[in-house]
Short mmCIF file of C-alpha atoms and ligand atoms in Angstrom, two decimals:
data_model
loop_
_atom_site.label_atom_id
_atom_site.label_comp_id
_atom_site.label_asym_id
_atom_site.label_seq_id
_atom_site.Cartn_x
_atom_site.Cartn_y
_atom_site.Cartn_z
CA MET A 164 2.93 -134.85 -105.26
CA LYS A 165 6.46 -134.16 -105.53
CA HIS A 166 8.71 -137.22 -104.63
CA ILE A 167 12.07 -136.49 -102.75
CA LEU A 168 15.39 -138.35 -101.58
CA LEU A 169 16.55 -137.26 -98.58
CA ILE A 170 20.17 -138.18 -97.89
CA ALA A 171 21.54 -138.38 -94.50
CA THR A 172 25.48 -137.77 -93.74
CA GLY A 173 25.53 -137.09 -90.10
CA GLY A 174 26.36 -133.79 -88.46
CA THR A 175 24.54 -132.20 -85.28
CA ILE A 176 21.11 -132.55 -86.68
CA ALA A 177 21.68 -136.06 -86.47
CA SER A 178 23.32 -136.33 -83.10
CA LYS A 179 22.60 -137.67 -79.52
CA ARG A 180 24.33 -136.76 -76.59
CA SER A 181 26.96 -139.47 -75.49
CA ASP A 182 29.91 -139.43 -72.53
CA SER A 183 32.24 -138.49 -75.15
CA GLY A 184 29.94 -135.57 -76.55
CA LEU A 185 27.50 -134.89 -79.12
CA LYS A 186 27.68 -137.81 -81.78
CA PRO A 187 26.15 -138.48 -85.26
CA LEU A 188 23.94 -141.58 -84.54
CA MET A 189 20.59 -141.02 -85.90
CA SER A 190 19.39 -142.96 -88.65
CA SER A 191 17.57 -140.93 -91.87
CA GLU A 192 14.40 -142.35 -90.95
CA GLU A 193 14.39 -141.13 -87.20
CA LEU A 194 15.28 -137.78 -88.93
CA LEU A 195 12.07 -137.98 -90.94
CA SER A 196 10.09 -138.95 -88.40
CA TYR A 197 10.49 -135.25 -86.36
CA VAL A 198 8.89 -133.69 -89.94
CA PRO A 199 5.44 -135.31 -90.23
CA ASP A 200 3.97 -131.95 -91.55
CA ILE A 201 6.03 -132.50 -94.82
CA LYS A 202 3.40 -135.22 -95.69
CA THR A 203 1.00 -132.79 -97.03
CA PHE A 204 3.49 -131.32 -99.68
CA CYS A 205 6.24 -134.09 -100.38
CA GLN A 206 6.28 -137.86 -100.28
CA VAL A 207 10.20 -138.57 -98.85
CA ASP A 208 12.28 -141.75 -99.22
CA THR A 209 15.56 -142.17 -97.33
CA LEU A 210 19.01 -143.00 -97.74
CA GLN A 211 21.82 -143.36 -95.17
CA LEU A 212 25.16 -142.40 -96.65
CA PHE A 213 27.05 -142.16 -93.58
CA ASN A 214 26.78 -140.85 -90.06
CA LEU A 215 29.63 -138.63 -89.71
CA ASP A 216 30.61 -135.41 -87.99
CA SER A 217 31.22 -133.26 -90.72
CA THR A 218 34.63 -132.33 -89.52
CA ASN A 219 35.63 -135.89 -91.07
CA ILE A 220 34.06 -135.10 -94.75
CA GLN A 221 36.84 -135.36 -97.50
CA PRO A 222 36.07 -135.25 -100.97
CA GLY A 223 35.71 -139.08 -101.27
CA HIS A 224 32.40 -138.56 -99.45
CA TRP A 225 31.60 -135.19 -101.96
CA LEU A 226 31.82 -137.95 -104.42
CA ALA A 227 29.92 -140.10 -102.69
CA ILE A 228 26.87 -137.69 -102.84
CA ALA A 229 27.04 -136.75 -106.11
CA SER A 230 27.45 -140.57 -107.07
CA ALA A 231 24.02 -140.65 -104.92
CA VAL A 232 22.37 -137.87 -106.41
CA GLU A 233 23.08 -139.28 -109.96
CA LYS A 234 21.92 -142.92 -109.57
CA HIS A 235 18.65 -141.90 -108.37
CA TYR A 236 18.54 -138.65 -110.42
CA GLU A 237 15.66 -140.04 -112.34
CA ASP A 238 13.36 -141.49 -109.81
CA TYR A 239 13.39 -138.11 -107.94
CA ASP A 240 12.05 -134.43 -108.41
CA GLY A 241 14.76 -133.03 -105.60
CA PHE A 242 17.11 -133.95 -103.14
CA VAL A 243 17.87 -132.98 -99.49
CA ILE A 244 21.45 -133.90 -97.81
CA CYS A 245 21.54 -133.94 -94.00
CA HIS A 246 24.87 -132.81 -93.19
CA GLY A 247 27.37 -130.89 -89.98
CA THR A 248 27.44 -127.56 -90.43
CA ASP A 249 31.02 -127.23 -89.81
CA THR A 250 32.20 -128.16 -93.25
CA MET A 251 28.89 -127.58 -94.95
CA ALA A 252 29.86 -124.78 -97.22
CA TYR A 253 32.62 -126.77 -98.79
CA SER A 254 30.38 -129.60 -99.42
CA ALA A 255 27.65 -127.09 -100.91
CA ALA A 256 30.61 -125.83 -103.29
CA ALA A 257 32.06 -128.99 -104.22
CA LEU A 258 28.58 -130.59 -105.08
CA SER A 259 28.31 -127.13 -107.29
CA TYR A 260 30.94 -128.52 -109.45
CA LEU A 261 30.27 -132.23 -109.18
CA ILE A 262 26.60 -131.58 -110.05
CA GLN A 263 25.96 -128.97 -112.64
CA ASN A 264 23.10 -127.11 -114.29
CA SER A 265 20.64 -129.43 -112.70
CA PRO A 266 17.20 -128.73 -113.03
CA LYS A 267 16.22 -130.65 -110.28
CA PRO A 268 16.83 -128.84 -106.76
CA VAL A 269 19.71 -130.39 -104.88
CA VAL A 270 19.24 -128.91 -101.47
CA ILE A 271 22.12 -129.48 -98.47
CA THR A 272 20.73 -128.52 -94.78
CA GLY A 273 21.74 -128.96 -91.24
CA SER A 274 21.32 -127.13 -87.61
CA GLN A 275 23.12 -125.90 -84.70
CA LYS A 276 20.98 -128.31 -82.57
CA PRO A 277 20.30 -132.11 -82.35
CA ILE A 278 16.45 -132.81 -83.97
CA ASP A 279 15.46 -134.46 -80.89
CA MET A 280 16.03 -131.38 -78.59
CA GLU A 281 12.86 -129.48 -77.67
CA ILE A 282 13.94 -126.20 -78.69
CA THR A 283 16.18 -126.38 -81.98
CA ASP A 284 16.47 -125.02 -85.40
CA ALA A 285 16.62 -128.39 -87.27
CA ARG A 286 12.82 -129.21 -87.27
CA THR A 287 12.42 -126.07 -89.53
CA ASN A 288 15.53 -126.25 -91.66
CA LEU A 289 14.36 -129.85 -92.35
CA SER A 290 10.97 -128.76 -93.49
CA ASP A 291 12.13 -125.79 -95.11
CA SER A 292 14.59 -127.73 -97.15
CA LEU A 293 12.17 -130.30 -98.47
CA ARG A 294 9.76 -127.53 -99.10
CA PHE A 295 12.04 -125.94 -101.37
CA ALA A 296 13.16 -129.47 -103.03
CA ALA A 297 9.62 -129.89 -103.67
CA CYS A 298 9.25 -126.66 -105.40
CA GLU A 299 8.70 -126.29 -109.17
CA LYS A 300 10.99 -122.88 -109.42
CA ALA A 301 14.00 -124.30 -107.82
CA TYR A 302 17.19 -125.79 -109.42
CA GLY A 303 20.86 -126.56 -108.86
CA VAL A 304 22.15 -126.75 -105.67
CA SER A 305 21.63 -124.99 -103.24
CA LEU A 306 21.97 -124.48 -99.11
CA VAL A 307 19.00 -123.80 -97.06
CA PHE A 308 19.39 -122.56 -93.51
CA ASP A 309 17.47 -120.18 -90.74
CA GLY A 310 14.95 -119.63 -93.62
CA LYS A 311 17.48 -118.39 -95.98
CA VAL A 312 18.15 -120.19 -99.57
CA ILE A 313 21.92 -119.60 -100.63
CA ALA A 314 23.62 -120.60 -104.02
CA GLY A 315 25.80 -123.44 -103.24
CA THR A 316 29.07 -121.74 -104.19
CA ARG A 317 27.78 -118.55 -101.93
CA ALA A 318 27.90 -120.09 -98.45
CA LYS A 319 30.11 -119.62 -95.83
CA LYS A 320 29.72 -120.47 -92.04
CA GLU A 321 29.71 -117.09 -90.12
CA ARG A 322 28.40 -118.27 -86.65
CA THR A 323 29.41 -120.87 -84.46
CA LYS A 324 26.50 -120.96 -82.19
CA SER A 325 23.81 -118.97 -83.84
CA TYR A 326 20.64 -120.11 -85.72
CA ASN A 327 21.50 -117.69 -88.64
CA ALA A 328 25.05 -119.39 -89.21
CA PHE A 329 25.37 -118.96 -92.79
CA SER A 330 25.55 -115.90 -95.07
CA SER A 331 25.50 -115.75 -98.95
CA ILE A 332 28.70 -114.14 -99.79
CA ASN A 333 29.27 -111.19 -102.42
CA PHE A 334 26.00 -112.47 -103.78
CA PRO A 335 22.29 -111.78 -102.77
CA TYR A 336 20.11 -114.72 -101.40
CA ILE A 337 17.87 -116.70 -104.01
CA ALA A 338 15.17 -117.05 -101.52
CA SER A 339 13.59 -116.78 -98.04
CA ILE A 340 11.26 -119.07 -96.66
CA GLN A 341 8.42 -118.21 -94.18
CA GLU A 342 6.52 -120.71 -92.74
CA ASP A 343 4.61 -122.32 -96.29
CA HIS A 344 6.19 -119.52 -98.33
CA ILE A 345 8.70 -119.49 -100.40
CA LEU A 346 9.96 -115.69 -101.72
CA PHE A 347 12.14 -116.07 -104.93
CA TYR A 348 14.53 -113.10 -105.16
CA LEU A 349 16.14 -114.59 -108.12
CA ASP A 350 13.44 -116.31 -110.03
CA ASP A 351 15.65 -117.42 -113.29
CA LYS A 352 15.03 -121.25 -113.89
CA MET A 353 14.12 -120.35 -117.58
CA LEU A 354 17.52 -119.24 -118.41
CA LEU A 355 19.29 -122.66 -117.47
CA LYS A 356 20.34 -123.78 -120.96
CA GLU A 357 23.24 -126.04 -120.50
CA PRO A 358 22.99 -129.74 -120.17
CA LEU A 359 23.10 -131.60 -116.49
CA THR A 360 26.21 -132.81 -116.13
CA PHE A 361 27.89 -134.87 -113.71
CA TYR A 362 31.64 -135.37 -112.38
CA ARG A 363 33.17 -137.85 -110.97
CA HIS A 364 36.70 -137.04 -110.75
CA LEU A 365 38.19 -134.69 -108.08
CA ASN A 366 41.97 -133.90 -107.22
CA SER A 367 42.32 -133.38 -103.52
CA SER A 368 46.00 -132.27 -104.15
CA VAL A 369 45.09 -128.36 -103.17
CA GLY A 370 46.74 -126.69 -100.09
CA LEU A 371 46.07 -123.46 -98.50
CA LEU A 372 48.42 -120.76 -96.78
CA LYS A 373 47.07 -118.24 -94.78
CA LEU A 374 49.60 -115.45 -94.98
CA ILE A 375 50.36 -113.79 -91.63
CA PRO A 376 52.87 -110.49 -91.14
CA SER A 377 56.43 -111.90 -90.70
CA MET A 378 55.95 -115.29 -92.43
CA ASP A 379 58.91 -116.38 -95.17
CA ALA A 380 58.31 -118.44 -97.80
CA SER A 381 59.81 -121.56 -96.80
CA VAL A 382 56.66 -122.78 -96.34
CA LEU A 383 55.63 -122.47 -99.65
CA ASP A 384 58.78 -124.18 -100.97
CA TYR A 385 57.30 -127.41 -98.86
CA MET A 386 53.83 -126.84 -99.95
CA ALA A 387 54.31 -126.58 -103.57
CA GLU A 388 56.25 -130.09 -103.48
CA HIS A 389 53.34 -131.57 -101.85
CA TYR A 390 50.24 -130.07 -103.79
CA ASP A 391 49.31 -129.73 -107.18
CA GLY A 392 47.75 -126.21 -106.67
CA VAL A 393 48.10 -124.20 -103.90
CA ILE A 394 46.01 -121.26 -102.84
CA ILE A 395 47.54 -118.51 -100.91
CA GLU A 396 45.09 -116.36 -98.48
CA SER A 397 46.45 -113.19 -98.81
CA PHE A 398 45.80 -109.47 -97.28
CA GLY A 399 42.94 -106.89 -98.54
CA VAL A 400 42.62 -107.06 -102.70
CA GLY A 401 45.44 -109.19 -102.69
CA GLY A 402 49.70 -109.19 -102.93
CA LEU A 403 52.66 -111.02 -101.59
CA PRO A 404 55.25 -109.35 -99.64
CA ASN A 405 58.15 -108.27 -101.35
CA TYR A 406 60.64 -107.22 -98.85
CA ASP A 407 64.17 -108.46 -99.35
CA THR A 408 64.62 -111.66 -97.19
CA CYS A 409 60.99 -112.91 -97.51
CA GLY A 410 61.35 -114.90 -100.40
CA TYR A 411 58.08 -115.39 -102.23
CA TYR A 412 59.16 -114.06 -105.52
CA ASP A 413 61.80 -116.86 -106.22
CA ALA A 414 59.23 -119.40 -104.53
CA VAL A 415 56.20 -118.28 -106.75
CA LYS A 416 58.82 -118.44 -109.94
CA LYS A 417 60.01 -121.71 -109.14
CA TRP A 418 56.31 -123.42 -108.56
CA ILE A 419 54.98 -122.16 -111.79
CA SER A 420 58.13 -123.23 -113.37
CA GLN A 421 57.18 -126.51 -112.14
CA GLY A 422 53.93 -126.74 -113.54
CA LYS A 423 51.67 -125.72 -110.67
CA THR A 424 48.50 -123.43 -110.12
CA VAL A 425 48.60 -120.84 -107.72
CA VAL A 426 45.56 -119.25 -106.71
CA MET A 427 45.35 -115.94 -105.12
CA THR A 428 42.43 -115.09 -102.50
CA THR A 429 42.19 -112.84 -99.94
CA GLN A 430 41.66 -113.05 -96.18
CA VAL A 431 38.92 -110.68 -96.30
CA THR A 432 35.39 -112.33 -96.22
CA ASN A 433 33.22 -109.67 -98.72
CA GLU A 434 34.13 -107.96 -101.40
CA GLY A 435 37.15 -110.05 -103.08
CA SER A 436 39.95 -109.33 -104.41
CA ASN A 437 41.85 -107.50 -106.96
CA MET A 438 45.37 -107.88 -107.14
CA SER A 439 45.71 -105.10 -110.06
CA VAL A 440 45.53 -102.49 -107.58
CA TYR A 441 48.81 -102.44 -105.61
CA GLU A 442 52.25 -102.82 -107.01
CA VAL A 443 52.74 -106.14 -104.50
CA GLY A 444 49.85 -107.74 -106.64
CA ARG A 445 49.97 -106.43 -109.82
CA SER A 446 53.43 -106.99 -110.76
CA ILE A 447 53.53 -110.96 -109.40
CA LYS A 448 50.03 -111.28 -110.82
CA TYR A 449 51.17 -110.29 -114.33
CA GLU A 450 54.74 -111.75 -114.47
CA PHE A 451 53.50 -115.12 -113.80
CA GLY A 452 50.20 -115.44 -114.84
CA LEU A 453 48.59 -116.03 -111.41
CA LEU A 454 45.01 -116.74 -110.61
CA GLU A 455 43.01 -114.85 -108.51
CA SER A 456 39.36 -115.65 -106.94
CA TYR A 457 37.61 -112.34 -107.25
CA ASP A 458 34.63 -112.74 -105.60
CA MET A 459 34.44 -116.36 -105.07
CA THR A 460 34.36 -117.53 -101.64
CA LEU A 461 36.96 -119.76 -99.81
CA GLU A 462 35.19 -122.83 -100.47
CA ALA A 463 34.11 -122.52 -103.47
CA THR A 464 37.75 -121.52 -104.65
CA VAL A 465 39.27 -124.84 -103.02
CA THR A 466 36.66 -127.08 -104.27
CA LYS A 467 36.81 -125.51 -107.75
CA LEU A 468 40.38 -126.06 -108.22
CA MET A 469 40.11 -129.49 -106.52
CA TRP A 470 37.41 -129.97 -109.20
CA ILE A 471 39.59 -128.45 -112.24
CA LEU A 472 42.48 -130.07 -111.02
CA GLY A 473 40.71 -133.38 -111.49
CA GLN A 474 39.98 -132.71 -115.29
CA THR A 475 43.26 -131.16 -116.34
CA LYS A 476 46.74 -129.86 -115.33
CA GLU A 477 47.13 -127.92 -118.36
CA ARG A 478 47.51 -124.05 -117.97
CA GLU A 479 45.42 -122.23 -120.33
CA ARG A 480 42.60 -124.79 -119.61
CA VAL A 481 43.08 -124.38 -115.66
CA ARG A 482 42.68 -120.56 -116.28
CA GLU A 483 39.75 -121.12 -118.55
CA PHE A 484 37.83 -123.20 -116.22
CA PHE A 485 38.36 -121.07 -113.18
CA TYR A 486 37.22 -118.20 -114.91
CA ARG A 487 34.06 -120.14 -115.92
CA THR A 488 30.68 -119.11 -113.73
CA VAL A 489 29.35 -122.53 -112.47
CA ASN A 490 26.42 -122.62 -110.07
CA ARG A 491 26.71 -118.44 -109.70
CA ASP A 492 30.19 -118.92 -108.37
CA ILE A 493 31.84 -115.66 -109.97
CA LEU A 494 30.80 -112.63 -111.83
CA TRP A 495 33.86 -110.98 -112.08
CA LYS A 496 34.70 -111.26 -115.70
CA VAL A 497 38.83 -110.83 -116.90
N1 LIG B 702 30.49 -130.98 -85.42
C1 LIG B 702 29.27 -130.68 -86.30
C2 LIG B 702 29.03 -131.08 -87.76
O1 LIG B 702 29.56 -130.48 -88.45
C3 LIG B 702 28.49 -129.51 -86.36
C4 LIG B 702 27.27 -129.20 -86.95
O2 LIG B 702 26.69 -130.04 -87.54
O3 LIG B 702 26.19 -128.13 -86.54
O4 LIG B 702 29.00 -132.48 -88.06
#
């Protein structure tokens, strides 16, 4: 029988009602007690790392989760992390960069309703996750929610209330889970050739600017002073305003000369960026050698940049790392 480690970090799944609103208070053991049927297919130990609403999750927590998986890696066949849904897509992406090429599954899950409610998605999500973590064909970091398995770098929370809160962006679902059956759409574990690698550093000095029509570039100057890497969420396939008084061109020129990393991405969720299409994107991209996210999610772009800048700030190496595919995060090849 497969041996799984359940790591609890908080979230709605572990929340109870309090006078000040829903609050994560349940222990990892208590969570497990709501899914007794899993004893038929796996044996589970639990670890309570913290008990937080995921609004309060920061890069240090991602490092702590990855380090717990590393510490216990040899003792278990798979790992399930219970987490709040609000920042779960960021954590799934961050773990994809911190734990690379894992032949054992590392599954992150949570729920829209607490596990102690009569009507809830929590019990299904938790038992589906344990089932997937106990499956021979599963590997790498993924998110399991509402019967779907999503690559850790491809998840996005698209609904605040419904059970089908997460979608896989610009990439197919890996599998679906229907009662005790797992239907794999991508059954490619045999292609995993690279060695398992744990990373222990992130550089959280990464900022994000979402453009709206009419913004001038002074806010970018402020950001460049405070961050090593800046991501600009622009419009459509990507570009920067270039009307007379907006100042973006000069701001970007200045940051690049200061050795900052600038990544362009898009506010549009599906289909990704391609800065080469329009004059407003193409000229600035090639003149300054800007990176762009192409089909990567925002969550993957943010956490990948934190991971890369935690390893190097050397421009060519940053570029090379950025366009290298990790846990299915980018398909576009430049
Ligand atoms: N605020 C909660 C959290 O992210 C929401 C949830 O878990 O669904 O921790």
